[in-house]
Coordinates of N, CA, C and O and ligand atoms in Angstrom, one line a residue:
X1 N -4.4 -10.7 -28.9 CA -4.2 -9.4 -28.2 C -3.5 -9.7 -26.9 O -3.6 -10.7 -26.2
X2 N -2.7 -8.6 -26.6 CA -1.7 -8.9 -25.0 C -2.9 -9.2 -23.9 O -4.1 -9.4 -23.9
X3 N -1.9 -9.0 -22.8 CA -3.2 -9.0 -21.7 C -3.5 -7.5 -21.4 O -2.9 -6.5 -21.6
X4 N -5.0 -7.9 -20.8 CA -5.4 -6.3 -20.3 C -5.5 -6.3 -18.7 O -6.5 -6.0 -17.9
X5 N -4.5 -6.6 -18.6 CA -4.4 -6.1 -16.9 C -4.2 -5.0 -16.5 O -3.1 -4.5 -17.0
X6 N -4.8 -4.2 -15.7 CA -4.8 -2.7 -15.5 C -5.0 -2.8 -13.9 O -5.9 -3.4 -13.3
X7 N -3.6 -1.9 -13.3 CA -3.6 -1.5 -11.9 C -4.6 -0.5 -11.6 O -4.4 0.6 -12.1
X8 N -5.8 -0.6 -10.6 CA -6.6 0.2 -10.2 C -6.1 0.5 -8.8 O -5.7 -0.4 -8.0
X9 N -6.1 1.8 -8.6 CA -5.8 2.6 -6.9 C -7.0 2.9 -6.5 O -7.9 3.1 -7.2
X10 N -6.9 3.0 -5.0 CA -8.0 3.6 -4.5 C -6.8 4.5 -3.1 O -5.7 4.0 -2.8
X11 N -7.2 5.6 -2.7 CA -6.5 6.0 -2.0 C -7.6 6.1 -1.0 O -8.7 6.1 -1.4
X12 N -7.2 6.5 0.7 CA -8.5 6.3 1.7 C -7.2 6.8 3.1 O -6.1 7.1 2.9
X13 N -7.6 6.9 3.8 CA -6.9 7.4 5.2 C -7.8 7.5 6.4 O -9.1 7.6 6.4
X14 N -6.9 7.5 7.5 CA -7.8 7.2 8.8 C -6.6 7.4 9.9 O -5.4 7.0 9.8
X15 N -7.2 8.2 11.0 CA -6.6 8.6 11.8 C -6.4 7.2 13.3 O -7.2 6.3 13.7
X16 N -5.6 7.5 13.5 CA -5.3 6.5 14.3 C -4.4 6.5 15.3 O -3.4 7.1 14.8
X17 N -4.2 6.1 16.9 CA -3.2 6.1 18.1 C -2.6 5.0 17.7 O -3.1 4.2 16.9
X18 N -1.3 5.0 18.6 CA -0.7 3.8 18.7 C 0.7 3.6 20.1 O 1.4 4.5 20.6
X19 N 0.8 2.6 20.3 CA 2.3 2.5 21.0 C 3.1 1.5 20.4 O 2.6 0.4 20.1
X20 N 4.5 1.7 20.2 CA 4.9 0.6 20.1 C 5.5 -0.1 21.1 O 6.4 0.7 21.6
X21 N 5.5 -1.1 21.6 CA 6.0 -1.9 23.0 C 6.5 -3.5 23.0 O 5.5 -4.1 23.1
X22 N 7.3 -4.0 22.9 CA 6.8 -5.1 23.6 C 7.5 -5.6 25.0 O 8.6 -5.4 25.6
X23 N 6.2 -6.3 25.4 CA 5.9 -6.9 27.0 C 6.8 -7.8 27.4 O 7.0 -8.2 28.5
X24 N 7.4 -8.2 26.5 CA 8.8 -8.8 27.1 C 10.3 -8.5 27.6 O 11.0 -9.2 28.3
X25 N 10.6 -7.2 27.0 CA 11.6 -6.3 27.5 C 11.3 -5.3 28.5 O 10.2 -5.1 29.0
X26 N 12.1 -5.0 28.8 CA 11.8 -3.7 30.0 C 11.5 -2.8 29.3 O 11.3 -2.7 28.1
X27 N 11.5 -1.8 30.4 CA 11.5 -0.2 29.9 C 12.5 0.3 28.9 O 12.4 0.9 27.8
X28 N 13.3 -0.1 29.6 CA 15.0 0.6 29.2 C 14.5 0.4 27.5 O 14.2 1.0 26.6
X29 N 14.4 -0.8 27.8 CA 15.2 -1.2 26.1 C 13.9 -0.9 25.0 O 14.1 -0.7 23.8
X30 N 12.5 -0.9 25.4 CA 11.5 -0.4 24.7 C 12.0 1.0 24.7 O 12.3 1.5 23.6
X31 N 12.0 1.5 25.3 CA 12.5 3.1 25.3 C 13.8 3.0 24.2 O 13.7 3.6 23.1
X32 N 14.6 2.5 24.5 CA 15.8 2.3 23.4 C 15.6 2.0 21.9 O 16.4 2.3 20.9
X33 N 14.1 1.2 22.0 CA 14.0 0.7 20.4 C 12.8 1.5 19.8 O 12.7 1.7 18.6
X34 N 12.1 1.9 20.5 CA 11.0 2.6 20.0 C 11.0 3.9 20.0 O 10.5 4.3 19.0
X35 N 11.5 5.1 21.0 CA 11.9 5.9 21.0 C 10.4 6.5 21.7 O 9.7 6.0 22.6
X36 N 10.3 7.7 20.9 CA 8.5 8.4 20.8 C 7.9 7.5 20.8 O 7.0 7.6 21.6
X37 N 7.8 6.5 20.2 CA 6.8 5.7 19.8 C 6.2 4.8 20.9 O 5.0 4.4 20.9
X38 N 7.4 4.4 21.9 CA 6.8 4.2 22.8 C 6.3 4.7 24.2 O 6.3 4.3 25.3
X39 N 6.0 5.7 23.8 CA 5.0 6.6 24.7 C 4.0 6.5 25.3 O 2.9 6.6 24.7
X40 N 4.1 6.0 26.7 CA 3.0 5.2 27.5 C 1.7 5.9 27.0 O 0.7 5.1 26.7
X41 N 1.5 7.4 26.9 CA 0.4 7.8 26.5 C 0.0 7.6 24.7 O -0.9 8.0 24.2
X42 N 0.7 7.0 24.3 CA -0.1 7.1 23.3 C 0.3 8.2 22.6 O 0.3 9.2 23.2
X43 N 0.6 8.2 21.1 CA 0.2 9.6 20.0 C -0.6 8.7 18.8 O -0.9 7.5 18.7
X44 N -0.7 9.8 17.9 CA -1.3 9.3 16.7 C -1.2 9.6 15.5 O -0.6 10.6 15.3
X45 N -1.6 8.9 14.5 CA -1.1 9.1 13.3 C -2.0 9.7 12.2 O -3.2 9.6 12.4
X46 N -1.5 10.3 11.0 CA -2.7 9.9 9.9 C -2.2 9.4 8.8 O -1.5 9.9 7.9
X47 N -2.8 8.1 9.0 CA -2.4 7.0 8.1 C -3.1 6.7 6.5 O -4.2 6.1 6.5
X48 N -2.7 6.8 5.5 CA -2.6 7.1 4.3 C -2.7 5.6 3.9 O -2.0 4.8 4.4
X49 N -3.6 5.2 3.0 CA -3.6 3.3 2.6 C -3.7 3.9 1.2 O -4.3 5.0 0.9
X50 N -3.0 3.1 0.2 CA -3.3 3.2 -1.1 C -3.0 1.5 -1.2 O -2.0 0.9 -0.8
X51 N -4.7 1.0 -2.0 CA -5.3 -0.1 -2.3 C -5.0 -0.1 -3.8 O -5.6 0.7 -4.5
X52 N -4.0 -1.0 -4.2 CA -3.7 -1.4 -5.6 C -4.5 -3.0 -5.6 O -4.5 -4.0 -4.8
X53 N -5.3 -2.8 -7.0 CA -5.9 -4.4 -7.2 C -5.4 -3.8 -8.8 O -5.3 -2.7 -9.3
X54 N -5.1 -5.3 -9.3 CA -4.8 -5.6 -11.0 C -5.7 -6.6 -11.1 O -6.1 -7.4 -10.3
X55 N -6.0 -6.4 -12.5 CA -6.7 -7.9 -13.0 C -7.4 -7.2 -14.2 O -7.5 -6.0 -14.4
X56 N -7.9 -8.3 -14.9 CA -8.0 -8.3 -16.5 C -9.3 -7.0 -16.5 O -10.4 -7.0 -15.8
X57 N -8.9 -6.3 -17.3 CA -10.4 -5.3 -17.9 C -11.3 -6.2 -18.2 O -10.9 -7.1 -19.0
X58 N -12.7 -6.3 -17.9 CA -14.2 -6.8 -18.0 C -14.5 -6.4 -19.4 O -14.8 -5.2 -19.5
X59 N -14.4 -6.8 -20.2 CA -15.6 -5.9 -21.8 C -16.5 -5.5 -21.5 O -16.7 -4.4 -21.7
X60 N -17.3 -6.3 -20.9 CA -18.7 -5.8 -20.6 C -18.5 -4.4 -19.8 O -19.0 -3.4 -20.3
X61 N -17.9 -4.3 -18.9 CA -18.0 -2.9 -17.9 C -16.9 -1.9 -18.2 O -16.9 -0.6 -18.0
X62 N -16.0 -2.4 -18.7 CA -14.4 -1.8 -19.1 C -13.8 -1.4 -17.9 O -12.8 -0.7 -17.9
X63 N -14.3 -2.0 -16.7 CA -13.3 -1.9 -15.5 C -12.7 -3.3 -15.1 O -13.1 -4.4 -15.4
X64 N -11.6 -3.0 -14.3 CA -10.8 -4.4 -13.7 C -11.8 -4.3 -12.4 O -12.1 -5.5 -12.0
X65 N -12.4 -3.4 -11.7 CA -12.9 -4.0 -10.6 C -13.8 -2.1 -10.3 O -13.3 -0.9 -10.3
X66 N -15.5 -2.7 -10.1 CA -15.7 -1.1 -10.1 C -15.6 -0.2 -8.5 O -16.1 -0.6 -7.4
X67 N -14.8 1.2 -8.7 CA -14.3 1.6 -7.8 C -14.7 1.9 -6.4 O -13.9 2.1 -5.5
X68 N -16.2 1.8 -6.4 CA -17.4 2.1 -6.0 C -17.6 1.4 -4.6 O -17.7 1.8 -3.5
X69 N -17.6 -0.6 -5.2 CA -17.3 -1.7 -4.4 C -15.8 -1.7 -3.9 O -15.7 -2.2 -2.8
X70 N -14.7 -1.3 -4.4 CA -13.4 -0.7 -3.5 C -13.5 -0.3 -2.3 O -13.2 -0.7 -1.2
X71 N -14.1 1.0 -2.8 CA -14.3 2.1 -1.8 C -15.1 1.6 -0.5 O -14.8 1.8 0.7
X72 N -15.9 1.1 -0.9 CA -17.2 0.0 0.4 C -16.5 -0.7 0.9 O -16.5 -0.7 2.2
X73 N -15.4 -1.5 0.1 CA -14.6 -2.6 0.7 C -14.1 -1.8 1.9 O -14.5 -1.7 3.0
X74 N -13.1 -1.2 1.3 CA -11.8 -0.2 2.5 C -12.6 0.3 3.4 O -12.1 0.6 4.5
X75 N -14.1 0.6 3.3 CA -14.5 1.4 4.4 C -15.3 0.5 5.1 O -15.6 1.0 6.2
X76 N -15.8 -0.8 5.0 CA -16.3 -1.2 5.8 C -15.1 -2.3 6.4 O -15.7 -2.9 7.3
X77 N -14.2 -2.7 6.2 CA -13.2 -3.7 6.5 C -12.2 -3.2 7.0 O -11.5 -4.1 7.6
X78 N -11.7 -2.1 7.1 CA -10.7 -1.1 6.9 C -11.0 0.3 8.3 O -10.9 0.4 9.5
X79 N -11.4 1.0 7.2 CA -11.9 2.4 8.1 C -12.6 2.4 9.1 O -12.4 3.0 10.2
X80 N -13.7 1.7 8.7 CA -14.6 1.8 10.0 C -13.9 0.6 11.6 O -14.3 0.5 12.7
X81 N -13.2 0.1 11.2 CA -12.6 -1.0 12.0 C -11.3 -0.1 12.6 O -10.8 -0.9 13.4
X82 N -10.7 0.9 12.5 CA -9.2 1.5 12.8 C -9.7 3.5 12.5 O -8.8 4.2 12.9
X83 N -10.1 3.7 12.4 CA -10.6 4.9 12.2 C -10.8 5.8 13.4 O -12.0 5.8 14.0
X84 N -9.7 6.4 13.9 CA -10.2 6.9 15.4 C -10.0 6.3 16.4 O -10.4 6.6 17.5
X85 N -9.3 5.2 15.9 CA -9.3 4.1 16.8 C -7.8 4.2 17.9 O -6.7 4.4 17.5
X86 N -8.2 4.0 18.9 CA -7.0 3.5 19.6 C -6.1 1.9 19.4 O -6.4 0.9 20.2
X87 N -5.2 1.8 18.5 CA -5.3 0.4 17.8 C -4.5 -1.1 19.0 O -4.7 -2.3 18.9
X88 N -3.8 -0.4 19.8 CA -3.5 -1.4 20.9 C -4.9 -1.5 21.8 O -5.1 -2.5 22.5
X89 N -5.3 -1.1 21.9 CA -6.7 -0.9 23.0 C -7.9 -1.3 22.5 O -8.6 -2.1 23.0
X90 N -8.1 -0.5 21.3 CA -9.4 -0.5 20.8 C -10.2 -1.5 19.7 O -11.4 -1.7 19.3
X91 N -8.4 -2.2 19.3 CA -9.2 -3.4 18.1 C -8.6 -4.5 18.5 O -7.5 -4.5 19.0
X92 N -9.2 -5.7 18.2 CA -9.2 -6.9 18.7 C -7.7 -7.5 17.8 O -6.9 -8.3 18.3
X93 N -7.4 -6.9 16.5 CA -5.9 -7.3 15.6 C -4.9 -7.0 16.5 O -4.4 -8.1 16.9
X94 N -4.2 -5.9 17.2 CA -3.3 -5.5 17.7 C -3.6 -5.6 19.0 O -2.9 -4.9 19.7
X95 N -4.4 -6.4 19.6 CA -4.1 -6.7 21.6 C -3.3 -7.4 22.0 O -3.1 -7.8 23.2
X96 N -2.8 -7.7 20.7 CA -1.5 -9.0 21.1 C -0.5 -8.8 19.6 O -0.3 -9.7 18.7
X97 N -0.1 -7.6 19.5 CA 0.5 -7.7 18.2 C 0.8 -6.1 17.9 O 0.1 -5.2 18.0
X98 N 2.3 -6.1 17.7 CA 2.1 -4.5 18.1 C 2.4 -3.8 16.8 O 3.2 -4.1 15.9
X99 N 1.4 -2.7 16.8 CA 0.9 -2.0 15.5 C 2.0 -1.1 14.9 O 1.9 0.2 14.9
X100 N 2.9 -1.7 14.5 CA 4.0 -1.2 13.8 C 3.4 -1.3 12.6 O 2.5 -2.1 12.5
X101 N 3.9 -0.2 11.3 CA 3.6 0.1 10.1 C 3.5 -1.3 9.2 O 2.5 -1.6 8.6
X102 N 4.5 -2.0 9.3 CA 4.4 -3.4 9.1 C 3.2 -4.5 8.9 O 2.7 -5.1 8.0
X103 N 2.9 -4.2 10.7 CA 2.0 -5.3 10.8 C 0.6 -4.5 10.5 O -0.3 -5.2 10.0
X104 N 0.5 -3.5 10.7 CA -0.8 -2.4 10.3 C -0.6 -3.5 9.0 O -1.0 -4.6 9.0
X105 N 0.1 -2.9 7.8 CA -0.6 -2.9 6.2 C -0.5 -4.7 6.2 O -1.3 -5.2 5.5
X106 N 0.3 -5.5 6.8 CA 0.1 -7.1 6.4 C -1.8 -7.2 7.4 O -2.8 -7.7 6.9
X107 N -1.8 -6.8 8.3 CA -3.1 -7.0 8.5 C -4.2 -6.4 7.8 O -5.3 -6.9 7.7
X108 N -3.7 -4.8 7.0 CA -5.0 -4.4 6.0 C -5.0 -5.7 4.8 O -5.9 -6.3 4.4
X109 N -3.7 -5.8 4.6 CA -3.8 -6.9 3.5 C -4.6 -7.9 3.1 O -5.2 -8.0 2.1
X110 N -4.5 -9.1 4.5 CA -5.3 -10.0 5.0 C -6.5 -9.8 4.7 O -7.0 -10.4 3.8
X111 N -7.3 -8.7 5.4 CA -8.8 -8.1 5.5 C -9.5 -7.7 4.1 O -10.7 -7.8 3.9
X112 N -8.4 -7.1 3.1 CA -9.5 -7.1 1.7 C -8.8 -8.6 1.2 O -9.8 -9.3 0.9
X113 N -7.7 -9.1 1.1 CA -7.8 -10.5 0.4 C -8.7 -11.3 0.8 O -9.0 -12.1 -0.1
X114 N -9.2 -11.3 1.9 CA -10.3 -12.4 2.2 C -11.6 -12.1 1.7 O -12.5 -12.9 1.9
X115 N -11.8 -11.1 1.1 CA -13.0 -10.0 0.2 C -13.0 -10.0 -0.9 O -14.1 -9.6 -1.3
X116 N -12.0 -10.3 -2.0 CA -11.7 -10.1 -3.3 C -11.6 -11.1 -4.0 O -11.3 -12.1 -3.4
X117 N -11.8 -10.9 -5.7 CA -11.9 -12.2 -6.4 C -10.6 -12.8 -6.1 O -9.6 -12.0 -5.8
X118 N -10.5 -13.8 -6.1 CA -9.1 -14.5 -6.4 C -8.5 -14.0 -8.0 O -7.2 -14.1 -8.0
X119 N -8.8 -13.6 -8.9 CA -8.4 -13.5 -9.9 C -7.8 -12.1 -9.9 O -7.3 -11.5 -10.9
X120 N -7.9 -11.6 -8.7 CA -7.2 -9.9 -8.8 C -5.8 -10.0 -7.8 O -5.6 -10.8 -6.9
X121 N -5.0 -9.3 -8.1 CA -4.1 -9.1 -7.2 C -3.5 -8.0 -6.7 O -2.8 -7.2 -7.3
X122 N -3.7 -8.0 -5.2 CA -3.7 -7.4 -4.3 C -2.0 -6.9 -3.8 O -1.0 -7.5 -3.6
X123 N -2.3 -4.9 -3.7 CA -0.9 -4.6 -3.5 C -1.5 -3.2 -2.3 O -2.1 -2.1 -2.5
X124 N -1.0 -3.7 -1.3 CA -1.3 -2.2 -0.3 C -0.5 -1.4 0.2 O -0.1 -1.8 1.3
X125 N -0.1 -0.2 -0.1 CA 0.9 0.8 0.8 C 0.6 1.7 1.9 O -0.1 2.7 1.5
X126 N 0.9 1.6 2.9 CA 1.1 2.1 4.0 C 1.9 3.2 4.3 O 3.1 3.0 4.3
X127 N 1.4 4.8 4.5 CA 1.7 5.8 4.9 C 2.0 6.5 6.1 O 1.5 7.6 6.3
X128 N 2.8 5.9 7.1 CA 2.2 6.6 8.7 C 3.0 7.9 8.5 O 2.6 8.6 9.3
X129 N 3.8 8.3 7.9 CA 4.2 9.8 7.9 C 4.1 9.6 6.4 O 4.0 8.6 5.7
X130 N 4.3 11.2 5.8 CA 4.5 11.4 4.5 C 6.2 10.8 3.9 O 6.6 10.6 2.8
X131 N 6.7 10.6 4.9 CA 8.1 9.9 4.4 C 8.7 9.2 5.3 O 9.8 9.2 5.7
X132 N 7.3 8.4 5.6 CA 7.8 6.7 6.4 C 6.8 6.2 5.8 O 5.6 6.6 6.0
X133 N 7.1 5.2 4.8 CA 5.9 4.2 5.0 C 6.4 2.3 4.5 O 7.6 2.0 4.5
X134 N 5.1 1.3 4.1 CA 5.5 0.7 4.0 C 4.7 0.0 2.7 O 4.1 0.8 2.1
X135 N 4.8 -1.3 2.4 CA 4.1 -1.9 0.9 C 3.9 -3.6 1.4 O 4.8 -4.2 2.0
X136 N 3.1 -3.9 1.1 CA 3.1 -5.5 1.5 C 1.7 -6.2 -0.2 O 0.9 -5.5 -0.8
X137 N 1.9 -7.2 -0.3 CA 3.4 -7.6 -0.2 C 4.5 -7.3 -1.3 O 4.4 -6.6 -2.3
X138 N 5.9 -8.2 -0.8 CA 6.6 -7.6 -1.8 C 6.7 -8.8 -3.0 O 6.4 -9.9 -2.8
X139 N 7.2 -8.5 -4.4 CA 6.9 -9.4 -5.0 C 8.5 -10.2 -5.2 O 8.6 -11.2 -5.9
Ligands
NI201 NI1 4.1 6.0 16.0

């Protein structure tokens, strides 16, 4: 029989501030490259994660992974860690790393791979607007 690998989603969201900056240019040119974004005060987003894992259907359970332990994952590694959060300020990932859409989902990425069997594979997309986002990684 082929394989039974089956993409499971979980979808999840969390509001979140941000700036984009970096401390090595001036004003001028952070203002030039970031635009809004680099708004000394701060705006915020609501940020949209869709958590893809693949990996072989179980016989025994007939799931690739049950959705239940997903959802715990994202919210205890994920949501409760950025949720509300001021993410240059408030979380220890971005005090030295600036929370562009980018580095947001390679950092969600990180945080459930270090959580998940190795035999699943891990695909996360990143929504900061309904028509900006991003996917890590790429294959
Ligand atoms: Ni922004």
């Amino acid at each position: 029989m082929s394989s039974k690998r089956v993409a499971v989603f979980r979808k999840e969201h969390f509001n979140a501030a941000h700036r984009l900056h970096n401390p090595n240019w001036t004003e001028e040119k952070n203002q030039e490259v970031f635009g809004k974004c680099n708004n000394p005060n701060y705006h915020g987003h609501n940020y949209e994660i869709i958590v893809q894992v693949i990996g072989e259907v179980n016989p025994d359970t007939g799931y690739v992974m049950d959705t239940k332990e997903l959802s715990t994952l994202v919210k205890t590694e994920i949501l409760d860690k950025f949720d509300h959060k001021n993410l240059n300020t408030d979380t220890e990932e971005f005090k030295n790393l600036n929370p562009s859409a980018e580095n947001i989902v390679m950092v969600i990425y990180d945080k459930l791979r270090n959580k998940l069997n190795d035999t699943l594979t891990l695909k996360i997309r990143l929504y900061e607007t309904e028509r900006n986002f991003v996917e890590y990684p790429v294959d």
